[in-house]
Coordinates of C-alpha atoms and ligand atoms in Angstrom, one line a residue:
M21 CA -61.2 51.0 -22.1
S22 CA -63.8 49.0 -24.1
K23 CA -64.2 45.2 -23.4
N24 CA -63.6 42.8 -26.2
I25 CA -66.1 40.1 -26.9
I26 CA -66.1 36.9 -28.9
I27 CA -69.6 35.7 -30.2
I28 CA -69.9 32.1 -31.4
G29 CA -72.3 31.9 -34.2
S30 CA -73.5 34.4 -36.8
G31 CA -77.1 33.2 -36.7
I32 CA -79.7 36.0 -36.2
A33 CA -79.0 35.8 -32.4
G34 CA -75.2 36.1 -32.7
L35 CA -75.7 39.1 -35.2
S36 CA -78.3 40.7 -32.9
S37 CA -75.9 40.4 -29.9
G38 CA -73.1 41.9 -32.1
C39 CA -75.1 44.8 -33.3
Y40 CA -76.3 45.8 -29.9
A41 CA -72.9 45.2 -28.3
Q42 CA -71.2 47.5 -31.0
M43 CA -73.8 50.3 -30.4
N44 CA -72.8 50.3 -26.7
G45 CA -69.1 50.4 -27.0
Y46 CA -68.0 46.9 -26.9
N47 CA -65.5 45.4 -29.5
T48 CA -67.0 42.3 -30.8
H49 CA -65.7 39.5 -33.1
I50 CA -68.1 36.7 -34.4
V51 CA -66.6 33.4 -35.2
E52 CA -68.8 31.3 -37.5
Q53 CA -68.2 27.8 -38.8
H54 CA -70.1 28.3 -42.0
S55 CA -69.5 30.6 -45.0
L56 CA -72.5 32.7 -44.5
P57 CA -74.4 34.7 -41.9
G58 CA -78.0 33.6 -40.8
G59 CA -77.5 30.2 -39.3
L60 CA -81.0 28.5 -39.8
C61 CA -82.3 31.8 -41.4
T62 CA -80.7 30.9 -44.9
A63 CA -81.2 30.0 -48.4
W64 CA -79.2 28.4 -51.2
E65 CA -79.2 28.4 -55.0
R66 CA -79.7 25.5 -57.4
N67 CA -80.2 25.9 -61.2
G68 CA -81.5 29.4 -61.2
Y69 CA -83.8 28.8 -58.3
K70 CA -83.2 30.3 -54.7
I71 CA -84.3 27.7 -52.0
D72 CA -85.5 29.4 -49.0
G73 CA -84.8 27.4 -45.9
C74 CA -86.5 29.6 -43.3
I75 CA -89.0 32.6 -43.2
H76 CA -92.7 31.8 -43.7
W77 CA -94.0 34.5 -41.4
L78 CA -92.0 37.2 -39.7
V79 CA -93.6 38.5 -36.5
G80 CA -93.3 42.3 -36.3
S81 CA -93.2 42.9 -39.9
S82 CA -95.5 45.8 -39.7
P83 CA -95.1 49.2 -37.9
E84 CA -98.3 48.4 -36.0
S85 CA -96.4 45.7 -34.1
S86 CA -94.5 46.6 -30.9
F87 CA -91.8 44.3 -32.2
Y88 CA -91.3 46.3 -35.4
K89 CA -88.8 48.7 -33.7
Y90 CA -86.4 45.9 -33.2
W91 CA -86.3 45.0 -36.8
E92 CA -85.8 48.8 -37.4
E93 CA -82.9 49.1 -35.0
L94 CA -81.2 46.2 -37.0
H95 CA -82.2 47.5 -40.4
A96 CA -83.6 44.0 -41.1
L97 CA -86.5 45.2 -43.1
K98 CA -84.9 48.2 -44.8
E99 CA -86.3 49.0 -48.1
T100 CA -88.2 45.5 -48.1
E101 CA -91.5 44.9 -49.4
I102 CA -93.8 42.7 -47.0
V103 CA -96.3 40.3 -48.4
Q104 CA -99.5 39.6 -46.4
H105 CA -101.2 36.4 -47.4
E106 CA -105.0 36.1 -47.5
I107 CA -104.8 32.4 -46.9
F108 CA -102.4 30.8 -44.3
T109 CA -103.0 27.3 -45.6
T110 CA -105.6 25.0 -47.0
I111 CA -106.0 21.5 -45.6
E112 CA -107.9 18.6 -47.1
T113 CA -109.4 16.6 -44.4
G114 CA -111.5 13.4 -44.1
T115 CA -111.1 10.5 -46.5
P116 CA -110.8 10.4 -50.4
E117 CA -114.5 9.5 -50.4
D118 CA -115.6 12.3 -47.9
K119 CA -113.2 15.1 -48.3
K120 CA -113.6 18.6 -47.2
I121 CA -111.3 21.7 -47.7
F122 CA -110.6 23.5 -44.6
T123 CA -109.2 26.9 -45.7
V124 CA -107.4 28.7 -42.9
Y125 CA -107.9 32.4 -44.0
T126 CA -105.7 34.9 -42.1
N127 CA -108.8 37.1 -41.6
A128 CA -110.8 35.7 -38.7
D129 CA -114.1 36.5 -40.0
R130 CA -113.5 34.8 -43.3
L131 CA -112.1 31.8 -41.3
N132 CA -115.2 31.8 -39.3
A133 CA -117.5 31.7 -42.4
N134 CA -115.4 28.9 -43.8
M135 CA -115.5 26.8 -40.7
K136 CA -119.2 27.2 -40.4
K137 CA -119.6 25.9 -44.0
I138 CA -117.9 22.7 -43.0
A139 CA -119.5 22.4 -39.6
P140 CA -122.7 24.4 -38.8
E141 CA -123.2 22.2 -35.9
D142 CA -120.1 23.8 -34.2
T143 CA -121.2 27.3 -34.6
A144 CA -120.8 28.2 -30.9
E145 CA -117.2 26.8 -30.7
I146 CA -116.2 28.3 -34.1
D147 CA -117.3 31.7 -32.8
T148 CA -115.3 31.3 -29.7
F149 CA -112.3 30.2 -31.7
T150 CA -112.3 33.3 -33.9
A151 CA -113.2 35.6 -31.2
L152 CA -110.0 34.3 -29.3
I153 CA -107.9 34.8 -32.6
K154 CA -109.2 38.5 -32.8
K155 CA -108.6 39.1 -29.1
F156 CA -105.0 37.8 -29.3
S157 CA -104.3 39.8 -32.5
S158 CA -103.4 42.6 -30.0
F159 CA -101.4 40.4 -27.7
E160 CA -97.7 41.7 -27.5
I161 CA -96.4 41.6 -24.0
I162 CA -93.0 43.0 -24.9
T163 CA -90.9 45.3 -22.7
D164 CA -87.4 46.5 -23.3
T165 CA -86.3 45.5 -19.9
P166 CA -84.6 41.9 -20.0
P167 CA -86.4 39.4 -17.7
E168 CA -83.3 39.3 -15.4
L169 CA -83.6 42.9 -14.6
M170 CA -87.3 43.3 -14.1
G171 CA -88.2 45.1 -10.9
L172 CA -91.4 45.5 -9.2
G173 CA -92.4 48.4 -11.5
D174 CA -92.0 46.3 -14.6
F175 CA -93.7 43.5 -13.1
F176 CA -96.8 45.6 -12.5
N177 CA -96.4 47.0 -15.9
M178 CA -96.5 43.4 -17.4
M179 CA -99.3 42.6 -15.2
K180 CA -101.4 45.5 -16.5
M181 CA -100.5 44.6 -20.1
M182 CA -101.6 41.0 -19.4
K183 CA -104.8 41.9 -17.6
P184 CA -107.1 42.0 -20.5
Y185 CA -106.1 38.5 -21.6
M186 CA -105.8 36.9 -18.1
R187 CA -109.1 35.1 -18.2
E188 CA -108.5 33.5 -21.5
F189 CA -104.8 32.9 -20.6
R190 CA -105.9 31.0 -17.5
Q191 CA -108.6 29.1 -19.3
Y192 CA -106.4 27.8 -22.3
R193 CA -102.8 28.0 -21.0
K194 CA -102.6 24.2 -20.3
L195 CA -104.1 23.2 -23.6
T196 CA -102.2 21.6 -26.6
I197 CA -103.6 22.1 -30.1
K198 CA -104.8 18.5 -30.1
D199 CA -106.7 19.2 -26.6
Y200 CA -108.5 22.1 -28.0
A201 CA -109.4 20.5 -31.4
E202 CA -111.5 17.9 -29.1
R203 CA -114.0 20.7 -28.5
F204 CA -115.4 20.5 -32.0
S205 CA -117.9 17.8 -32.7
N206 CA -117.2 17.8 -36.4
S207 CA -114.3 15.3 -37.3
H208 CA -113.2 17.5 -40.2
L209 CA -112.7 20.5 -38.0
R210 CA -111.0 18.4 -35.3
E211 CA -108.6 17.1 -38.0
G212 CA -108.1 20.5 -39.7
I213 CA -107.3 22.5 -36.5
T214 CA -104.8 19.8 -35.5
A215 CA -103.1 19.9 -38.9
I216 CA -102.7 23.8 -39.2
L217 CA -99.3 23.4 -37.8
D218 CA -99.0 19.6 -37.9
M219 CA -97.7 19.6 -34.2
P220 CA -100.5 18.3 -32.0
D221 CA -98.7 18.7 -28.9
F222 CA -97.8 22.4 -29.6
S223 CA -99.3 25.0 -27.1
F224 CA -102.8 26.1 -28.2
M225 CA -102.1 29.6 -26.8
V226 CA -99.1 30.0 -29.3
L227 CA -101.4 28.9 -32.2
L228 CA -103.8 31.7 -31.1
F229 CA -101.0 34.3 -31.0
M230 CA -99.9 33.3 -34.5
L231 CA -103.3 33.3 -36.1
G232 CA -103.8 36.6 -34.2
W233 CA -100.9 38.2 -35.6
Q234 CA -101.8 37.0 -39.1
H235 CA -105.3 38.5 -38.7
A236 CA -103.7 41.8 -37.6
K237 CA -101.2 41.7 -40.6
K238 CA -98.4 41.8 -38.2
A239 CA -96.6 38.7 -39.5
G240 CA -95.9 38.9 -43.2
Y241 CA -93.2 37.6 -45.5
P242 CA -90.3 39.9 -46.5
I243 CA -89.6 39.8 -50.3
G244 CA -86.2 38.3 -51.0
G245 CA -86.6 35.8 -48.1
S246 CA -84.2 34.6 -45.5
L247 CA -80.7 35.1 -46.8
P248 CA -81.2 38.8 -47.8
F249 CA -82.8 39.3 -44.5
A250 CA -79.8 37.9 -42.7
R251 CA -77.5 39.8 -44.8
R252 CA -79.1 43.1 -44.1
I253 CA -78.4 42.5 -40.4
E254 CA -74.9 41.4 -41.2
N255 CA -74.4 44.6 -43.0
R256 CA -75.7 46.6 -40.1
Y257 CA -73.2 44.8 -37.7
L258 CA -70.3 45.4 -40.0
S259 CA -71.2 49.2 -40.5
L260 CA -71.2 49.3 -36.7
G261 CA -67.6 48.2 -36.8
G262 CA -68.0 44.5 -35.8
S263 CA -65.9 41.8 -37.4
I264 CA -66.8 38.2 -38.6
Q265 CA -64.5 35.4 -39.3
Y266 CA -66.3 32.7 -41.5
N267 CA -65.3 29.1 -42.0
S268 CA -64.1 29.1 -38.5
R269 CA -65.5 26.4 -36.1
V270 CA -65.1 26.8 -32.3
K271 CA -63.8 23.5 -30.9
R272 CA -63.5 24.7 -27.2
I273 CA -64.2 27.6 -25.1
L274 CA -61.1 28.4 -23.1
T275 CA -61.5 28.8 -19.3
R276 CA -59.1 30.0 -16.6
K277 CA -60.1 29.8 -12.9
N278 CA -63.7 29.4 -13.9
R279 CA -63.8 32.4 -16.2
A280 CA -64.2 32.2 -19.9
V281 CA -61.2 33.7 -21.5
G282 CA -61.3 32.7 -25.2
V283 CA -62.1 30.2 -27.8
E284 CA -60.0 27.5 -29.7
L285 CA -60.9 26.8 -33.2
D286 CA -60.6 23.6 -35.2
S287 CA -57.4 25.0 -36.7
G288 CA -55.9 25.1 -33.3
Q289 CA -55.8 29.0 -33.3
K290 CA -56.7 30.4 -30.0
Q291 CA -58.4 33.8 -29.6
Y292 CA -58.9 35.7 -26.4
A293 CA -61.5 38.2 -25.1
D294 CA -63.0 39.6 -21.9
I295 CA -66.4 38.1 -22.5
I296 CA -67.6 35.1 -24.5
I297 CA -71.0 34.7 -25.8
S298 CA -72.3 31.5 -27.3
A299 CA -75.2 32.0 -29.9
A300 CA -74.6 28.5 -31.1
D301 CA -76.4 25.2 -30.3
G302 CA -77.0 24.8 -26.6
Y303 CA -76.0 21.2 -26.2
S304 CA -72.8 21.4 -28.1
T305 CA -71.9 24.7 -26.2
I306 CA -72.4 23.1 -22.8
Y307 CA -71.4 19.5 -23.3
S308 CA -68.7 19.8 -26.0
M309 CA -67.3 23.2 -26.1
L310 CA -67.3 23.5 -22.4
D311 CA -67.0 19.8 -21.7
G312 CA -70.0 19.6 -19.4
K313 CA -68.0 21.3 -16.7
Y314 CA -70.5 24.0 -15.9
T315 CA -73.9 22.6 -15.6
N316 CA -76.3 21.3 -12.9
K317 CA -79.1 19.0 -12.5
K318 CA -81.8 21.3 -13.8
I319 CA -79.8 22.0 -17.1
D320 CA -78.9 18.3 -17.6
R321 CA -82.7 17.3 -17.1
M322 CA -83.7 20.0 -19.6
Y323 CA -81.4 18.7 -22.2
E324 CA -82.3 15.0 -21.5
R325 CA -86.2 15.5 -21.3
L326 CA -87.6 18.5 -22.9
P327 CA -89.0 17.9 -26.3
L328 CA -87.6 19.8 -29.2
F329 CA -89.2 21.0 -32.5
Q330 CA -88.9 17.8 -34.7
P331 CA -86.8 18.3 -37.8
F332 CA -88.0 18.4 -41.3
F333 CA -87.3 16.5 -44.5
M334 CA -87.5 19.0 -47.1
L335 CA -87.9 18.5 -50.8
S336 CA -87.6 21.6 -53.1
L337 CA -88.5 21.5 -56.6
G338 CA -88.0 24.0 -59.4
V339 CA -91.0 23.7 -61.8
R340 CA -91.7 25.3 -65.0
R341 CA -95.4 26.0 -64.2
D342 CA -97.1 29.0 -62.6
F343 CA -98.6 28.2 -59.3
S344 CA -99.5 31.7 -58.4
S345 CA -103.3 31.0 -58.4
Q346 CA -103.0 28.3 -55.8
P347 CA -102.9 29.1 -52.0
P348 CA -99.4 29.6 -50.6
M349 CA -99.6 26.4 -48.5
I350 CA -101.7 23.2 -49.3
V351 CA -102.1 20.0 -47.3
R352 CA -103.5 17.3 -49.6
L353 CA -105.0 14.1 -48.7
L354 CA -103.7 11.2 -50.6
D355 CA -105.7 8.8 -52.5
S356 CA -103.5 6.0 -51.2
P357 CA -101.2 6.3 -48.3
I358 CA -97.5 6.5 -48.8
V359 CA -94.6 5.2 -46.6
L360 CA -91.8 7.6 -45.7
E361 CA -89.0 6.6 -43.4
G362 CA -91.0 3.5 -42.6
K363 CA -94.1 5.4 -41.5
T364 CA -97.5 5.7 -43.3
H365 CA -98.6 9.2 -44.3
H366 CA -102.0 10.0 -45.4
K367 CA -101.4 13.5 -46.4
I368 CA -98.6 15.6 -47.8
G369 CA -98.1 19.4 -47.5
F370 CA -96.3 21.8 -49.8
Q371 CA -96.0 25.5 -50.3
H372 CA -95.0 27.6 -53.3
Y373 CA -93.2 30.9 -53.4
C374 CA -94.8 32.5 -56.2
H375 CA -95.5 35.6 -54.1
D376 CA -91.6 36.2 -54.1
P377 CA -90.5 36.6 -57.8
S378 CA -86.8 36.7 -56.7
L379 CA -86.9 33.0 -55.9
A380 CA -87.7 31.4 -59.3
P381 CA -87.3 32.3 -63.1
D382 CA -90.2 33.9 -64.8
G383 CA -93.2 31.7 -65.3
A384 CA -91.6 29.0 -63.0
S385 CA -92.3 28.2 -59.4
L386 CA -90.4 27.0 -56.4
L387 CA -92.3 24.4 -54.6
E388 CA -91.2 22.9 -51.0
I389 CA -92.6 19.7 -49.5
M390 CA -91.8 19.4 -45.9
Y391 CA -92.8 16.8 -43.5
T392 CA -91.7 16.0 -39.8
S393 CA -88.9 13.6 -40.0
D394 CA -87.0 11.2 -37.8
Y395 CA -83.5 12.3 -37.0
D396 CA -82.3 8.8 -35.9
Y397 CA -83.5 7.3 -39.2
W398 CA -81.2 9.7 -41.1
K399 CA -78.5 9.3 -38.6
N400 CA -78.4 5.6 -39.3
C401 CA -78.6 6.0 -43.1
A402 CA -75.7 8.4 -43.0
Q403 CA -73.5 5.7 -41.7
T404 CA -73.5 4.4 -45.2
P405 CA -73.4 7.2 -47.8
D406 CA -74.8 5.3 -50.6
L407 CA -77.8 4.3 -48.6
Y408 CA -78.4 7.9 -47.5
R409 CA -78.3 9.1 -51.0
K410 CA -80.6 6.3 -52.2
N411 CA -83.2 6.9 -49.5
K412 CA -83.3 10.6 -50.2
A413 CA -83.8 9.9 -53.9
A414 CA -86.5 7.3 -53.2
I415 CA -88.5 9.7 -50.9
A416 CA -88.0 12.5 -53.4
E417 CA -89.5 10.1 -56.2
T418 CA -92.4 9.1 -53.8
L419 CA -93.3 12.7 -53.2
I420 CA -93.0 13.7 -56.9
G421 CA -95.3 10.9 -57.7
C422 CA -98.0 12.2 -55.3
L423 CA -97.7 15.7 -56.9
E424 CA -98.0 14.0 -60.4
N425 CA -101.5 12.7 -59.3
Y426 CA -102.7 16.2 -58.3
Y427 CA -100.9 18.0 -61.3
P428 CA -100.8 15.7 -64.2
G429 CA -97.5 16.4 -66.3
I430 CA -95.6 18.1 -63.5
R431 CA -92.9 15.6 -63.5
K432 CA -91.8 16.7 -67.0
E433 CA -91.7 20.3 -65.8
I434 CA -89.4 19.8 -62.9
E435 CA -86.0 21.6 -63.7
M436 CA -84.4 21.5 -60.2
I437 CA -84.6 18.9 -57.3
D438 CA -83.0 19.5 -53.9
T439 CA -83.3 17.4 -50.7
A440 CA -82.4 18.3 -47.1
T441 CA -82.8 15.9 -44.2
P442 CA -82.4 16.6 -40.4
M443 CA -78.6 15.7 -41.0
T444 CA -78.4 18.6 -43.5
F445 CA -79.7 21.1 -41.0
E446 CA -77.3 19.6 -38.3
R447 CA -74.4 19.8 -40.7
Y448 CA -74.9 23.4 -41.6
T449 CA -75.8 24.9 -38.2
S450 CA -74.9 22.2 -35.6
N451 CA -78.3 22.3 -34.1
R452 CA -79.1 19.2 -32.0
N453 CA -80.8 16.6 -33.9
G454 CA -81.4 19.0 -36.8
T455 CA -84.1 21.0 -34.9
Y456 CA -85.2 24.1 -36.6
E457 CA -86.3 26.2 -33.5
G458 CA -84.9 24.4 -30.4
W459 CA -87.2 23.7 -27.5
L460 CA -90.9 22.8 -28.5
L461 CA -93.4 25.4 -27.1
T462 CA -95.7 23.2 -25.1
P463 CA -98.0 24.2 -22.3
K464 CA -95.1 23.4 -20.0
T465 CA -92.3 25.4 -21.7
L466 CA -94.5 28.3 -22.6
T467 CA -93.7 30.3 -19.4
M468 CA -90.4 28.7 -18.8
R469 CA -87.3 31.0 -18.3
I470 CA -83.8 29.7 -19.2
K471 CA -80.8 31.7 -17.7
K472 CA -78.2 33.1 -20.2
T473 CA -75.4 32.1 -17.8
L474 CA -74.0 28.8 -16.7
P475 CA -73.4 27.7 -13.0
G476 CA -69.9 28.4 -11.8
L477 CA -68.6 30.1 -15.0
K478 CA -67.9 33.8 -15.2
N479 CA -67.7 36.1 -18.2
F480 CA -69.7 33.7 -20.3
Y481 CA -73.2 34.1 -21.6
M482 CA -75.7 32.4 -24.0
A483 CA -78.1 34.0 -26.6
G484 CA -80.6 32.5 -29.1
Q485 CA -83.0 29.8 -29.4
W486 CA -81.5 27.6 -26.7
V487 CA -82.2 30.2 -24.0
Q488 CA -85.4 31.3 -25.5
P489 CA -88.1 28.3 -25.6
G490 CA -90.0 28.3 -28.9
G491 CA -87.1 30.1 -30.8
G492 CA -88.2 31.9 -33.9
L493 CA -86.5 35.1 -35.3
P494 CA -88.1 37.7 -33.2
S495 CA -87.5 35.9 -29.9
V496 CA -83.7 35.4 -30.8
V497 CA -83.1 38.9 -31.8
K498 CA -84.8 40.0 -28.4
S499 CA -82.4 37.4 -26.4
G500 CA -79.5 39.2 -28.1
R501 CA -80.8 42.8 -27.2
D502 CA -81.6 41.5 -23.7
L503 CA -78.2 40.0 -23.2
I504 CA -76.5 43.3 -24.2
S505 CA -78.7 45.1 -21.8
L506 CA -77.6 42.9 -19.0
L507 CA -74.0 43.5 -19.8
C508 CA -74.6 47.2 -19.9
H509 CA -76.3 47.1 -16.7
K510 CA -73.4 45.1 -15.1
D511 CA -71.1 47.9 -16.5
K512 CA -73.4 50.6 -14.9
K513 CA -74.6 51.8 -18.5
I514 CA -78.0 52.1 -20.1
L515 CA -78.5 50.4 -23.4
K516 CA -78.1 52.8 -26.3
I517 CA -79.4 52.4 -29.7
S518 CA -77.6 53.9 -32.6
P519 CA -79.9 55.4 -35.2
S520 CA -77.6 54.9 -38.3
Ligands
LIG1336 C1 -87.3 25.4 -42.3 C2 -87.4 26.5 -41.2 C3 -88.4 27.4 -41.1 C4 -88.5 28.4 -40.2 N1 -89.5 29.4 -40.1 C5 -89.5 30.4 -39.3 C6 -90.5 31.5 -39.6 O1 -91.3 31.4 -40.5 N2 -90.4 32.4 -38.6 C7 -89.5 32.5 -37.7 O2 -89.5 33.5 -36.8 N3 -88.7 31.6 -37.5 C8 -88.5 30.4 -38.2 N4 -87.6 29.5 -38.1 C9 -86.8 29.5 -36.9 C10 -85.6 30.5 -36.9 O3 -84.9 30.3 -38.2 C11 -84.6 30.0 -35.8 O4 -85.5 30.0 -34.7 C12 -83.6 31.1 -35.6 O5 -82.9 31.4 -36.8 C13 -82.5 30.6 -34.6 O6 -81.5 31.6 -34.5 P1 -80.2 31.3 -33.6 O7 -79.2 32.5 -34.0 O8 -80.7 31.3 -32.3 O9 -79.5 30.0 -34.0 P2 -78.9 29.5 -35.4 O10 -79.5 30.1 -36.5 O11 -78.9 27.9 -35.3 O12 -77.5 30.1 -35.4 C14 -76.4 29.4 -34.8 C15 -75.1 29.7 -35.4 O13 -74.0 29.2 -34.8 C16 -73.1 28.5 -35.7 N5 -72.3 27.7 -35.0 C17 -72.8 26.5 -34.3 N6 -71.7 25.8 -33.7 C18 -70.6 26.6 -33.9 C19 -69.3 26.4 -33.7 N7 -68.9 25.4 -32.9 N8 -68.4 27.4 -34.0 C20 -68.8 28.3 -34.9 N9 -70.1 28.6 -35.1 C21 -71.1 27.7 -34.9 C22 -74.0 28.0 -36.6 O14 -73.3 27.8 -38.0 C23 -75.0 29.0 -36.8 O15 -74.7 30.1 -37.8 C24 -87.4 28.5 -39.2 C25 -86.5 27.7 -39.3 C26 -86.4 26.7 -40.2 C27 -85.1 25.8 -40.3

């Protein structure tokens, strides 16, 4: 008889777990607190604009990438056009009096030429940097075997795949982006490299992978954006026979004699299954849904100490102006600094989505300004709803004022304004502190492995960004696939992939 599984959360990890489980003869039912699939991979509509809340680049978007087959298995890119950007971002560096434009071309040779124009004195390091990007453009150490099942053969195979990169990996593995930037003598380049992702403590290796995949055109943008992407995986799941129950928040995971046996919803309804998978926020799964009964020092320390991707404040604007001639992402230096959430900012970054005509009416553009925000600031504001609304509006006004300086007249062309704070991300997805990718990828977490089970609890598993440091769509899909491989292995089956 097939086993029944309840999956908590219809984010991409929950949907992935559901699809692979259905393909392998398990009966699954997803319980989701929101009214939509996708979790963080989402979008919302306002005044004729679709505000995309997630995908900027999707690793594995081209058939040349080894990851592509996973998207194919889930029909995630079916009949979808992919856009490859020529420019990743442009960053204004220096001061208003001594300003340079650092254009991060996705092609490493064009990037090399642009960097040398800014800093000919750094030629040697620039050549090293772009040679590293090219080298890591083929870096894809992916195997179908989940890490938990890797035997000696898989290990040797991995080592063989790693071998061409080992020297560089050893050399750069411990560096953050900020550390690496120090190698340039030119201050514009130091500043520009650090600002590419605006996360100075992020692993330098991961920056190399990202720029490498952009160079190889393996990480494009799927037209339609995040919600249609999630909907395609939802359709795949439903067509495989799975079921989803929306608007249903799990309050508690039910256990009996240290076995997970079911879930209790906010409504009081109880549902039972042979296996429970949580593809929801890690902290609330462990410390709230399971009352902190199945943890240990290692897990507690992880949740106490490891840094998370800091959440965003996101201002979206629908503007009756065509931005298609502009680079997709621009970081501008401000003539005079601004104060947001009590902190001084010398730059603002924004992006437009003119490459995706489905997001804005003809002749108009969707613009998004995002900056790294402070969860506690918004948590405090949210105690007083009026203050929360007032502060959101004041920040929107400050940011619009900055745009007006660069694009005179734009204020009058704004047709739609939408603001999202870390509290918004938390409210819709329950992710701790409104984080958008879980554990920050630092040199320390880069090679960290997190178990998909909890100590002392049987028939319970986790999938998604809380068991996969760094999160991101490809890795959460893989975590769902790996988890079902594990279940198949336990049930003495080999993972099957259903072609249709
Ligand atoms: C602004 C932004 C930009 C991003 N850009 C990219 C990008 O360009 N490329 C990329 O690869 N990744 C990107 N990401 C990251 C990516 O979206 C996430 O890492 C990934 O979607 C996480 O998926 P998940 O399924 O693990 O978790 P989630 O998406 O958080 O899904 C968890 C689900 O569980 C549900 N849930 C939680 N608690 C409960 C409960 N108690 N009961 C029932 N349901 C519950 C939630 O509602 C949610 O649907 C971005 C994210 C954001 C926010």
